[in-house]
Coordinates of C-alpha atoms in Angstrom, one line a residue:
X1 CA 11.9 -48.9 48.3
X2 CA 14.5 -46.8 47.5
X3 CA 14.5 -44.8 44.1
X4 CA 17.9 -42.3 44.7
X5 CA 20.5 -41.2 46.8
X6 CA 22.7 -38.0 47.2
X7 CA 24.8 -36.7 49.7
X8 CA 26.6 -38.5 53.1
X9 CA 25.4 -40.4 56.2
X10 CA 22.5 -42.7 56.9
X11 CA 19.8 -43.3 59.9
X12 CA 18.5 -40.1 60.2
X13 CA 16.7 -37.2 58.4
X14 CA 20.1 -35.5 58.2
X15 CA 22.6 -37.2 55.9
X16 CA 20.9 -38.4 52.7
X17 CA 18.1 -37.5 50.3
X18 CA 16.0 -40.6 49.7
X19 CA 13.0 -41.2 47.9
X20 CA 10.7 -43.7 49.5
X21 CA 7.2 -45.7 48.5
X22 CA 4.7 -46.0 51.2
X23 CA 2.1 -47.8 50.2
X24 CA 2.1 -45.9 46.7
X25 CA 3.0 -42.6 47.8
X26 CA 6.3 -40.9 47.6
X27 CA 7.7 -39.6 50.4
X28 CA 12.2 -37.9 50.9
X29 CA 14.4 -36.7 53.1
X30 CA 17.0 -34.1 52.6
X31 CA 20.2 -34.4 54.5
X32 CA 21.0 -30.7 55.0
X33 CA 19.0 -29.0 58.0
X34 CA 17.4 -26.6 55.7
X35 CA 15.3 -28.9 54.1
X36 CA 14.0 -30.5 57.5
X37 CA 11.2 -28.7 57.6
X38 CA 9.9 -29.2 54.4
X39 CA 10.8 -33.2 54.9
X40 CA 8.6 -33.1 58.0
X41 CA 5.9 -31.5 55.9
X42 CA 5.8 -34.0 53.3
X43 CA 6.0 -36.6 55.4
X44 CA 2.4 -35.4 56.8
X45 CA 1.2 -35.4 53.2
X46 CA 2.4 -39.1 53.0
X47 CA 1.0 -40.6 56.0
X48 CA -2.2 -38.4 55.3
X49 CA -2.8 -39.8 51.8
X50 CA -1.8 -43.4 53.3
X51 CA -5.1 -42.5 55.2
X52 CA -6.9 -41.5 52.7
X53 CA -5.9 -44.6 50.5
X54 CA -6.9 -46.7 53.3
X55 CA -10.1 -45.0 53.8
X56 CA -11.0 -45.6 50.5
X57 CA -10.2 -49.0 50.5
X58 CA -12.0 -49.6 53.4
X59 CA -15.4 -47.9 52.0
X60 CA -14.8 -50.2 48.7
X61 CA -14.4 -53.9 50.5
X62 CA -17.3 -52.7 53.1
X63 CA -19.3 -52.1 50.0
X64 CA -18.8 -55.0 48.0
X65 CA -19.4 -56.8 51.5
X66 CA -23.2 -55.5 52.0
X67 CA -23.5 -56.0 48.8
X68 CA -22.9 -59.5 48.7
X69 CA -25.4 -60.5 52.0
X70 CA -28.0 -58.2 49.9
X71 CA -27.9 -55.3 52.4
X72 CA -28.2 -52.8 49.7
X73 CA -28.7 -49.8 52.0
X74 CA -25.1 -50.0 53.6
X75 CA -23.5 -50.7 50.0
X76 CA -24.9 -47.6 48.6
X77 CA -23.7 -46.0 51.8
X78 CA -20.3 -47.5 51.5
X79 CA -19.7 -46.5 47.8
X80 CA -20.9 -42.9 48.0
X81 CA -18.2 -42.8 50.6
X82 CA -16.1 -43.7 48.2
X83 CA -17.3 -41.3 46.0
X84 CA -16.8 -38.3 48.0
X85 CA -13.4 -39.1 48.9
X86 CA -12.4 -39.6 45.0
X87 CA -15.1 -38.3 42.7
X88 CA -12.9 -38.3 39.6
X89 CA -12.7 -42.4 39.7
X90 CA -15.4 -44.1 37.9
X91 CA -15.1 -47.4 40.1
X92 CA -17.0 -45.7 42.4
X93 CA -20.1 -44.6 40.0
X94 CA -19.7 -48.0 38.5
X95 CA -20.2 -50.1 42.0
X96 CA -23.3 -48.1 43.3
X97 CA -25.1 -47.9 39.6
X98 CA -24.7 -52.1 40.3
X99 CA -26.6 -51.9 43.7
X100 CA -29.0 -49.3 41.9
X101 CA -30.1 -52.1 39.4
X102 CA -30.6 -55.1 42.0
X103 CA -33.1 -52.5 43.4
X104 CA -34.4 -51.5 40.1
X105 CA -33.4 -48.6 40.1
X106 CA -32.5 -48.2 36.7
X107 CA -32.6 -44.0 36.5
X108 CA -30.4 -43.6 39.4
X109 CA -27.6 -46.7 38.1
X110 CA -28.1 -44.7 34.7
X111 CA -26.7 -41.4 36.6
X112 CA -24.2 -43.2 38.2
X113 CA -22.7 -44.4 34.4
X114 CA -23.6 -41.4 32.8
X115 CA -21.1 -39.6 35.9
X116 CA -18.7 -42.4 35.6
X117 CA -17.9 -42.1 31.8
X118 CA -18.3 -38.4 32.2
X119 CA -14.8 -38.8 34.5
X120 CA -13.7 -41.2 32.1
X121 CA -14.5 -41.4 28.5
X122 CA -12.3 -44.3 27.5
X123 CA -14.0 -46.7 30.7
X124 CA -14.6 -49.6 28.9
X125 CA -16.9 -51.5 30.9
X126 CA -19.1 -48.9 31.6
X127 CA -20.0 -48.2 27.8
X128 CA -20.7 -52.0 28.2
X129 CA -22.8 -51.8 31.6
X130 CA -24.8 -48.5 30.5
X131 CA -25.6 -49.8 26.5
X132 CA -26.7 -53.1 28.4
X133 CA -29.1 -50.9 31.0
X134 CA -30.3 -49.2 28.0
X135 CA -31.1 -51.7 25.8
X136 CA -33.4 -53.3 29.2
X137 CA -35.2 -50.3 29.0
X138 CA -36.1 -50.2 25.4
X139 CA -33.5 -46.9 24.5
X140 CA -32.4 -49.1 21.6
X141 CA -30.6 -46.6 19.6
X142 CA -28.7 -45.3 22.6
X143 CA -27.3 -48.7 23.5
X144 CA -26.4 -49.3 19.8
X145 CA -23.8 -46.5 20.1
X146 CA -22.5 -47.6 23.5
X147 CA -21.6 -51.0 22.0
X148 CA -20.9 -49.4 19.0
X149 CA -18.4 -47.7 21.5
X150 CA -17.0 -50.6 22.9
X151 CA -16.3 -52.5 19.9
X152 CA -14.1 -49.2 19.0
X153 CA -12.4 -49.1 22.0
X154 CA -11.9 -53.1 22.2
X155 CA -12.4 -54.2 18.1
X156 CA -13.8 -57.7 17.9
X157 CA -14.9 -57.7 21.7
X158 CA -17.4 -60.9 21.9
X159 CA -19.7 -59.5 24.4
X160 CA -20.0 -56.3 22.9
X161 CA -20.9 -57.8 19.0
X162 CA -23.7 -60.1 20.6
X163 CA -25.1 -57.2 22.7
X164 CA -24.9 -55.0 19.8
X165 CA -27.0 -57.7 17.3
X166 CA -29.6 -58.2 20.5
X167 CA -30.1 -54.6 20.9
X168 CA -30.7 -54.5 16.8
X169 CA -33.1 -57.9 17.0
X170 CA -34.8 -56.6 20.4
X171 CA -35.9 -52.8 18.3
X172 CA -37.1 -54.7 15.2
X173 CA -39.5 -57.0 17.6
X174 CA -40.9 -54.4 19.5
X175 CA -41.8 -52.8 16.1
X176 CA -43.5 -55.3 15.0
X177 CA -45.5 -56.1 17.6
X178 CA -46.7 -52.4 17.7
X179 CA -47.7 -53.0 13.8
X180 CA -49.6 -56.2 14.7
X181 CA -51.3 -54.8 17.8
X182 CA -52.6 -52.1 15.3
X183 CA -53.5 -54.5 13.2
X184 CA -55.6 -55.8 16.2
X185 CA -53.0 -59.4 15.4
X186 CA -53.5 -60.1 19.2
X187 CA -51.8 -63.6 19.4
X188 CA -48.6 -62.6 17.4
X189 CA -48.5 -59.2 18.9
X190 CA -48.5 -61.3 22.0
X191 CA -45.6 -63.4 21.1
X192 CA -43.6 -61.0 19.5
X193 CA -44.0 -58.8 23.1
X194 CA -42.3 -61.9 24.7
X195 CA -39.9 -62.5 22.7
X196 CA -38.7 -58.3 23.3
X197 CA -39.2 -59.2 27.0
X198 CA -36.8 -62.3 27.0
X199 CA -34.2 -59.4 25.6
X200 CA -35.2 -56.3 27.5
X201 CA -37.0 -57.1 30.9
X202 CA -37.7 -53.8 32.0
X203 CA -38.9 -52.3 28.1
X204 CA -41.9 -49.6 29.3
X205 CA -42.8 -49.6 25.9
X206 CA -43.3 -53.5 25.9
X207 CA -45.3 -54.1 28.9
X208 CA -47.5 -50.9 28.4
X209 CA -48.4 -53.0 25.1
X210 CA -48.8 -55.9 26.4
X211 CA -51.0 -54.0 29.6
X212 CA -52.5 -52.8 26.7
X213 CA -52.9 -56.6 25.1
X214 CA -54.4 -57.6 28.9
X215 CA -56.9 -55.2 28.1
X216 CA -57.8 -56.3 25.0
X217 CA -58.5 -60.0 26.6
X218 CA -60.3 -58.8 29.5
X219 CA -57.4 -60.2 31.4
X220 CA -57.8 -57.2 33.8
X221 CA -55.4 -58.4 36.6
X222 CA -52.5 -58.8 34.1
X223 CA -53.1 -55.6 33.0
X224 CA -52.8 -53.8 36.0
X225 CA -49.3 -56.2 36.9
X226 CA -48.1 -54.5 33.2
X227 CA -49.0 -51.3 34.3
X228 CA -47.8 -51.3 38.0
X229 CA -44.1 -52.5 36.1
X230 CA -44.2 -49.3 34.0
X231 CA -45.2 -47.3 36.9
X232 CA -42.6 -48.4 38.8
X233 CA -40.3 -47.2 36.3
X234 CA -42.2 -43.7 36.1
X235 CA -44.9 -43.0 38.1
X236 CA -46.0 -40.0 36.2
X237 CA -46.2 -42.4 32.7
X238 CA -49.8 -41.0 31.6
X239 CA -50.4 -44.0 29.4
X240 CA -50.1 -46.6 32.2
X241 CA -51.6 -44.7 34.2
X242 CA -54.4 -44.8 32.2
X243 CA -54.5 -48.1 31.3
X244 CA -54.1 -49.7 34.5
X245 CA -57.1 -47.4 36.2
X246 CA -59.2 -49.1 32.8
X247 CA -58.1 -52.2 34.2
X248 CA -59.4 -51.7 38.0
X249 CA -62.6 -49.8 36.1
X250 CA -63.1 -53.2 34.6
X251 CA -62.7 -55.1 38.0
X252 CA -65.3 -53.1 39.6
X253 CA -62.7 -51.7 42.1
X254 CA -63.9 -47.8 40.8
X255 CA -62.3 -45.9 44.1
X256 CA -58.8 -47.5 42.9
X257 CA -59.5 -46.7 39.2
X258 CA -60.8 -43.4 40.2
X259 CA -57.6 -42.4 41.9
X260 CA -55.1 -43.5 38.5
X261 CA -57.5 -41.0 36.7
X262 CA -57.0 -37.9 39.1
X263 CA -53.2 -39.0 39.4
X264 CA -53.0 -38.4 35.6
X265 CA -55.2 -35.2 35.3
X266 CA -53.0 -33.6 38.4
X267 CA -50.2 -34.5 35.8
X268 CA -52.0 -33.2 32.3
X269 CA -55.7 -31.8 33.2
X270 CA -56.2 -31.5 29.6
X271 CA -55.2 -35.4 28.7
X272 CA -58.4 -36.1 26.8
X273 CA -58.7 -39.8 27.5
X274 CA -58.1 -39.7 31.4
X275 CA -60.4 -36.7 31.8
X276 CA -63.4 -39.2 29.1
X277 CA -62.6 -42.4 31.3
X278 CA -62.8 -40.3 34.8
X279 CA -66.0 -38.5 33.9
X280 CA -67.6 -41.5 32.3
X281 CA -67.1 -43.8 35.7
X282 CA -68.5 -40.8 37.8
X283 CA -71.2 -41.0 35.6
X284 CA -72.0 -44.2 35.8
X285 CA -71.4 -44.4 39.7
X286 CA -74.2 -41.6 39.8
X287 CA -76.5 -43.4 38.2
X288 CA -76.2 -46.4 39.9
X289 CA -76.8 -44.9 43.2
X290 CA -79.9 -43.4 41.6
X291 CA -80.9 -46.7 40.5
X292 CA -80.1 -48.7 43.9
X293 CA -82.3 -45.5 45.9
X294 CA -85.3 -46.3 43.8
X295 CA -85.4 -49.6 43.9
X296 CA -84.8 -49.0 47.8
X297 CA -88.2 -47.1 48.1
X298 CA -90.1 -49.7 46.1
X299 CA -90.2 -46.5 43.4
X300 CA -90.0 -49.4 41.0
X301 CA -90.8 -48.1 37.2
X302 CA -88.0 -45.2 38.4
X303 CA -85.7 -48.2 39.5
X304 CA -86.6 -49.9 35.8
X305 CA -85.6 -46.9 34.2
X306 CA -82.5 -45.7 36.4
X307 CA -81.1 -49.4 35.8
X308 CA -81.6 -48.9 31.8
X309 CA -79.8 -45.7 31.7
X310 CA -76.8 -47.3 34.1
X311 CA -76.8 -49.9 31.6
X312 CA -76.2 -47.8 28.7
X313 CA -73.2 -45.9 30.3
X314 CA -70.9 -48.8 30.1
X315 CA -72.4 -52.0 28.3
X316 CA -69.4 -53.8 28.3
X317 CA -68.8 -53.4 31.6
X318 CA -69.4 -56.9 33.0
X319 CA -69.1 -57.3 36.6
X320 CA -70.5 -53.8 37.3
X321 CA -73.5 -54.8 35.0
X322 CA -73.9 -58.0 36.7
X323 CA -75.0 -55.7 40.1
X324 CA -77.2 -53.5 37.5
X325 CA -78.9 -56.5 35.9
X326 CA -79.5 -58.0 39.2
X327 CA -81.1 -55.0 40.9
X328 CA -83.1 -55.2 37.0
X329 CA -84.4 -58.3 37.8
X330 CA -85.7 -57.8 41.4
X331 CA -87.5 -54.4 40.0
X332 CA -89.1 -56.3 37.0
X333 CA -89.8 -59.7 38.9
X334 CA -91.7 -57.2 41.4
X335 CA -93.6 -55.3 38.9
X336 CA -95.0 -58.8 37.6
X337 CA -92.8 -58.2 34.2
X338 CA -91.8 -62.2 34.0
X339 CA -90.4 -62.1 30.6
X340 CA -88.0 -59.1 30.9
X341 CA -87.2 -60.2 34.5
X342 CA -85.7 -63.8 33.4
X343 CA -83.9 -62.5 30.4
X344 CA -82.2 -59.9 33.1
X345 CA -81.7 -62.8 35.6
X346 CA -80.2 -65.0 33.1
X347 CA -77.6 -62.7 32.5
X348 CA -76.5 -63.2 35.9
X349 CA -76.6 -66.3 36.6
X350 CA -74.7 -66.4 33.1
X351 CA -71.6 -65.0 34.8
X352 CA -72.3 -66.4 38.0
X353 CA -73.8 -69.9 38.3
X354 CA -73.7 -70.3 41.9
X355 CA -75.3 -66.7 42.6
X356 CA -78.2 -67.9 45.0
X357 CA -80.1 -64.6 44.3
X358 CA -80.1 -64.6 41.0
X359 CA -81.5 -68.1 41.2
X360 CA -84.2 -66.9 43.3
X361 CA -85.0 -64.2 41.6
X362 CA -85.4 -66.0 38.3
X363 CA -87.4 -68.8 39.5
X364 CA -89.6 -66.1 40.5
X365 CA -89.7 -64.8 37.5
X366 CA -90.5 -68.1 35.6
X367 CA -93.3 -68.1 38.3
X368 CA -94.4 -65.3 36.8
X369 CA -94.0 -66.7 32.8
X370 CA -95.9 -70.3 34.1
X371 CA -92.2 -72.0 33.4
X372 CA -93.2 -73.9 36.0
X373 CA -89.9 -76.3 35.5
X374 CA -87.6 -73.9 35.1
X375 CA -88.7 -72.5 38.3
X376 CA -88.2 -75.7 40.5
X377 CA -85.1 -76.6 38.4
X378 CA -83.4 -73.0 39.7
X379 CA -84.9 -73.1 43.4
X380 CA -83.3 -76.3 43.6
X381 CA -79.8 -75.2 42.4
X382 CA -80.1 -72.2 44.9
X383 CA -81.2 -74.4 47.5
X384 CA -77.5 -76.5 46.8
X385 CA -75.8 -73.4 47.6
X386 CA -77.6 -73.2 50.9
X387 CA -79.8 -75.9 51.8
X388 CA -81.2 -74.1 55.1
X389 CA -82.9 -71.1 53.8
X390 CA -86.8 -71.5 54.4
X391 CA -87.6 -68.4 51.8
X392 CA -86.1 -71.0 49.2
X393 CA -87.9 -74.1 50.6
X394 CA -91.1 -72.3 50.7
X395 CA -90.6 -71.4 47.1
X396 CA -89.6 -74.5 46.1
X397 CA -93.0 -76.0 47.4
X398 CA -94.8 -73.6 45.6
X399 CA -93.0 -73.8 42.3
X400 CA -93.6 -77.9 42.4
X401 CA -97.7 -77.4 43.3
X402 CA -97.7 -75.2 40.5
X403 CA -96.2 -77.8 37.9
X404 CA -98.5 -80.3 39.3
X405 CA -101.2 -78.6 38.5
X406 CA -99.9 -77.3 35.3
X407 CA -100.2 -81.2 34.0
X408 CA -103.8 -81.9 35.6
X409 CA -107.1 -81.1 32.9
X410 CA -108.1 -77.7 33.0
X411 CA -111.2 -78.1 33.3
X412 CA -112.4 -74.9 32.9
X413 CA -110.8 -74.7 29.2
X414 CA -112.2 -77.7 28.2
X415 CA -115.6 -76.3 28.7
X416 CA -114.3 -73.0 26.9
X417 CA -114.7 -71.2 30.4
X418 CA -112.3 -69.0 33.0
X419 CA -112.3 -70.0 36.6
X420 CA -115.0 -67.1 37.4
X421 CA -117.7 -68.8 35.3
X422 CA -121.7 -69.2 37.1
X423 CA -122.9 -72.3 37.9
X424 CA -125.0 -71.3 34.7
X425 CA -122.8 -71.0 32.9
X426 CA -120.9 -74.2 33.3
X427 CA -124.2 -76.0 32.6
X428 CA -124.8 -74.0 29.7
X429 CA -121.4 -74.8 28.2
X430 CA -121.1 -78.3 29.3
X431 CA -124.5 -78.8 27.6
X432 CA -123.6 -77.4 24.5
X433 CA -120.6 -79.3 23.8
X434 CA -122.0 -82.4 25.0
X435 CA -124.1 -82.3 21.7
X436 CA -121.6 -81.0 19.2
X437 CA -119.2 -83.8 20.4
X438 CA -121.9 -86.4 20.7
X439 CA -120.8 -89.8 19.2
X440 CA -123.7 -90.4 17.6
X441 CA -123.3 -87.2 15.8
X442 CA -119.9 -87.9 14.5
X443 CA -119.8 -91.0 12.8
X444 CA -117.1 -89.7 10.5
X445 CA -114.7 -89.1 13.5
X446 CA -116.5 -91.4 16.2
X447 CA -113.0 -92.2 18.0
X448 CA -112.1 -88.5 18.7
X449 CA -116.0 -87.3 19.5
X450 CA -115.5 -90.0 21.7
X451 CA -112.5 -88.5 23.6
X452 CA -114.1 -85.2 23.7
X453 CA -117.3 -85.9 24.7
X454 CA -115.4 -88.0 27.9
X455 CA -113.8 -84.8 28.6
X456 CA -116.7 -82.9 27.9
X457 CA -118.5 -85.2 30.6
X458 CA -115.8 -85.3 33.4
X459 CA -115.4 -81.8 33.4
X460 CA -118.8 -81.3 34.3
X461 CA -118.8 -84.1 36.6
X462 CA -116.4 -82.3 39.2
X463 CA -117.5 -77.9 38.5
X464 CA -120.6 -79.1 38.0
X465 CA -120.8 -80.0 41.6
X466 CA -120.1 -77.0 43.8
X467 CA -117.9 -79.3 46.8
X468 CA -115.6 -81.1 43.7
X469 CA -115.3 -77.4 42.2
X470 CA -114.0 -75.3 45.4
X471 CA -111.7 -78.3 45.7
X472 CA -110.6 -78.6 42.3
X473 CA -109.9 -74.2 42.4
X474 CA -107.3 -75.4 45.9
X475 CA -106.0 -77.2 43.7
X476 CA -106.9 -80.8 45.1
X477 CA -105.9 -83.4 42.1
X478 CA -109.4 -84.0 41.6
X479 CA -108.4 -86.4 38.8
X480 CA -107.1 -89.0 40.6
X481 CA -109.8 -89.3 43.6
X482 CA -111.9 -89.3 40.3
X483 CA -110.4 -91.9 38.7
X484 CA -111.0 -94.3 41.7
X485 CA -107.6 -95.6 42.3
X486 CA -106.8 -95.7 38.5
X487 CA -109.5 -97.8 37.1
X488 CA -110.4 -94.4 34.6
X489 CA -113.3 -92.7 34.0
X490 CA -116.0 -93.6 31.5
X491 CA -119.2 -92.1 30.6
X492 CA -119.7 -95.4 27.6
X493 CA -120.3 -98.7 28.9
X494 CA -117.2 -100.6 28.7
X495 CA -116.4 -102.2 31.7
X496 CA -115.7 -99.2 33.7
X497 CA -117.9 -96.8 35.6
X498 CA -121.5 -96.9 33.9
X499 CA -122.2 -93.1 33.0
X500 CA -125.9 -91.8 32.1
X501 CA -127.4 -88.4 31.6
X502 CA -130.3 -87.1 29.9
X503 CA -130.7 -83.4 28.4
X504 CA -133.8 -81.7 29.8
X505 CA -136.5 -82.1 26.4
X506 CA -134.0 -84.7 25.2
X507 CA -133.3 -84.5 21.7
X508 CA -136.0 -83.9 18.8
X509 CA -137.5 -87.3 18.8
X510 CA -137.1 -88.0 22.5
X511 CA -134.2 -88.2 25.0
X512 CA -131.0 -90.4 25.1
X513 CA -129.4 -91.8 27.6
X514 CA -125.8 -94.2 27.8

């Protein structure tokens, strides 16, 4: 293109001065041979900053290529090319801080606008871009003047006005869900935290709260996702650091929880929380080992009190406590403690139903208590979970003999006696009640002496006899080879079995018999 002209002749570097545009650089020729060197020189210059334009145009499409297919690596490459070749353009800052936030890197894309309005303080769209980044990160009072900026440079600017009034709305939510998570308003902090989310995705302050929330709910695994997005942010943030090794302490998964603690005390040895949480888990991980070595070597009134004293460390501490309260239970249910052991047992099998130990363990237990059908009830329901264990089976049979001959007569308490009673004795006893409960001795309540004096009778009809007795102590159901196939037993005469006796010197008067 030509832009002047002096001088005489045309088609070579002799005869005219011209000024020429080459691809947007300025290039002449003077016509005189004095000038021809300095001609040739800045025609160099020319066709060296046509190079460099088309270097720089190259690094630009080649970045906004990769970045396109998702190859972020070889955009970021591409634009700091850029950069280096023309560090005072801000289209350059302004590209790679783009790739920067697809990776989520938001401190590095918040260099790159910081550098690219630093080269150029009237660049509109990066006042927009940077008070956007800032309002996603919760900096609400530094986005409000970047938008405040951009509605100076461009007044009445659409985009800017509604970015400005969600940066206002976004601040005012997050404080009030920090009032009503103080004001321990779980379900409308919770709310509130969303609706700041739906604004500002990546808010530190918003999901440490809501981590915070998680914990609150014993939703452990949200909390440590809250957490882990804060970390990610800043891994030295001591507060989710904090809060998401609570939330592993709480899953049981200490060596993880352990590690967040000593990541934050490397940071602050002094933070007073971290160092409380980190000593109270090594605490109680030293006392459950002492616990779990007692019970190990059968020391078992060490292993009852070692398990109390774990208990105490943390008793909100659920699914550790459910390993504590189990190794309880198998200490107590072997020291013959029934009652404490099923109370300890039930609070396993409280949080796990299907726990075929703690089933075991607290049918044994019951054993122990004479809940004879509560312990077939629960070696049943362990035997669901896995029908071809023989210790279970075995149990089983034993818990179900038991309840039969829970509901058969004792008896040795209807004579008043204990299953080490003398043949003597039994005589002695059955004699004396025979009297007291003798019908004709009770005409005021015939009907009951009656019933008593039956029992009185049959009693002494099977320990009386010492074969019936050692069969009746195996626990034969001696009542129903007594009964004869069901037709009862009856010392009256009344159409069953005809029943007589006669007391040695009978009764004053003589003897009696039925």
């Amino acid at each position: 293109m030509r832009m002047g002209k002096s001088g005489g002749g045309t088609g070579h570097l002799g005869g005219e001065l011209q000024w020429r545009l080459f691809d947007g650089s300025v290039c002449w020729r003077q016509g005189t041979s004095y000038f021809r060197g300095i001609a040739l020189a800045v025609l160099f210059l020319c066709q060296a900053f046509h190079a460099f334009a088309s270097d720089a145009a190259s690094y630009l499409q080649s970045g906004d290529a990769a970045l396109s297919s998702g190859d972020y690596t070889i955009a970021i490459k591409q634009y700091s090319k850029f950069i280096e070749l023309d560090p005072a353009a801000p289209l350059g800052f302004t590209k790679r801080s783009a790739v920067y936030l697809q990776q989520r890197k938001y401190r590095e894309a918040l260099v790159d606008l910081d550098r690219a309005l630093s080269v150029d303080s009237t660049f509109f769209q990066g006042y927009l871009n940077r008070g956007r980044l800032l309002r996603q990160m919760c900096r609400f009072k530094e986005a409000e003047k970047d938008f405040d900026k951009v509605l100076e440079l461009k007044p009445g600017h659409s985009h800017g006005t509604k970015d400005l009034k969600q940066s206002v709305h976004a601040a005012a939510l997050l404080e009030k869900a920090t009032a009503l998570f103080d004001a321990e308003d779980f379900d409308q902090a919770a709310e509130a935290l969303e609706n700041v989310l739906d604004i500002s995705s990546e808010c530190a302050q918003a999901r440490l709260l809501r981590a915070k929330l998680a914990l609150k709910k014993k939703d452990f695994s949200d909390a440590v996702a809250e957490a882990g997005r804060v970390l990610k942010l800043d891994d030295g943030d001591l507060d989710a650091l904090l809060v998401r090794g609570n939330a592993y302490f709480y899953l049981a998964d200490h060596d993880v929880a352990l590690r967040h603690y000593q990541s934050g005390l490397r940071l602050d040895p002094e933070h007073g929380e971290l160092k409380k949480q980190y000593f109270k888990l090594k605490l109680l991980l030293r006392k459950t080992k002492a616990a779990e070595e007692a019970l190990e070597k059968n020391k078992l009134r060490t292993a009852v009190e070692a398990y109390y004293a774990a208990l105490e460390v943390v008793p909100d501490h659920d699914l550790h406590n459910i390993k504590l309260n189990m190794g309880l239970c198998k200490a107590l249910v072997k020291l013959g403690r029934g009652k404490d052991a099923v109370t300890r047992c039930s609070l396993v099998v409280g949080m796990d139903s299907a726990s075929v130990e703690a089933l075991q363990q607290r049918a044994e237990a019951r054993l122990l208590v004479e809940d004879w059908e509560g312990a077939v009830a629960d070696f049943k329901a362990a035997i669901e979970q896995n029908p071809q264990d023989h210790d279970l089976r075995e149990g089983l049979h034993r818990a179900e003999h038991a309840l039969k001959l829970s509901k058969r007569k004792d008896w040795y308490k209807i004579l008043g006696l204990t299953n080490t009673a003398s043949a003597a004795e039994i005589k002695r006893a059955y004699k004396k009640l025979a009297l007291q409960w003798h019908p004709d001795k009770n005409q005021d309540n015939k009907e009951e002496a009656e019933n008593k004096f039956r029992e009185v009778a049959e009693a002494y009809e099977v320990l009386g006899n010492e074969e019936k007795r050692e069969r009746y102590d195996r626990g034969e159901d001696m009542e129903e080879q007594q009964m004869g196939g069901g037709h009862g037993y009856n010392p009256f005469n009344g159409g069953g079995q005809t029943f007589s006796f006669q007391f040695e010197g009978g009764f004053p008067g003589g003897g009696f018999h039925f």
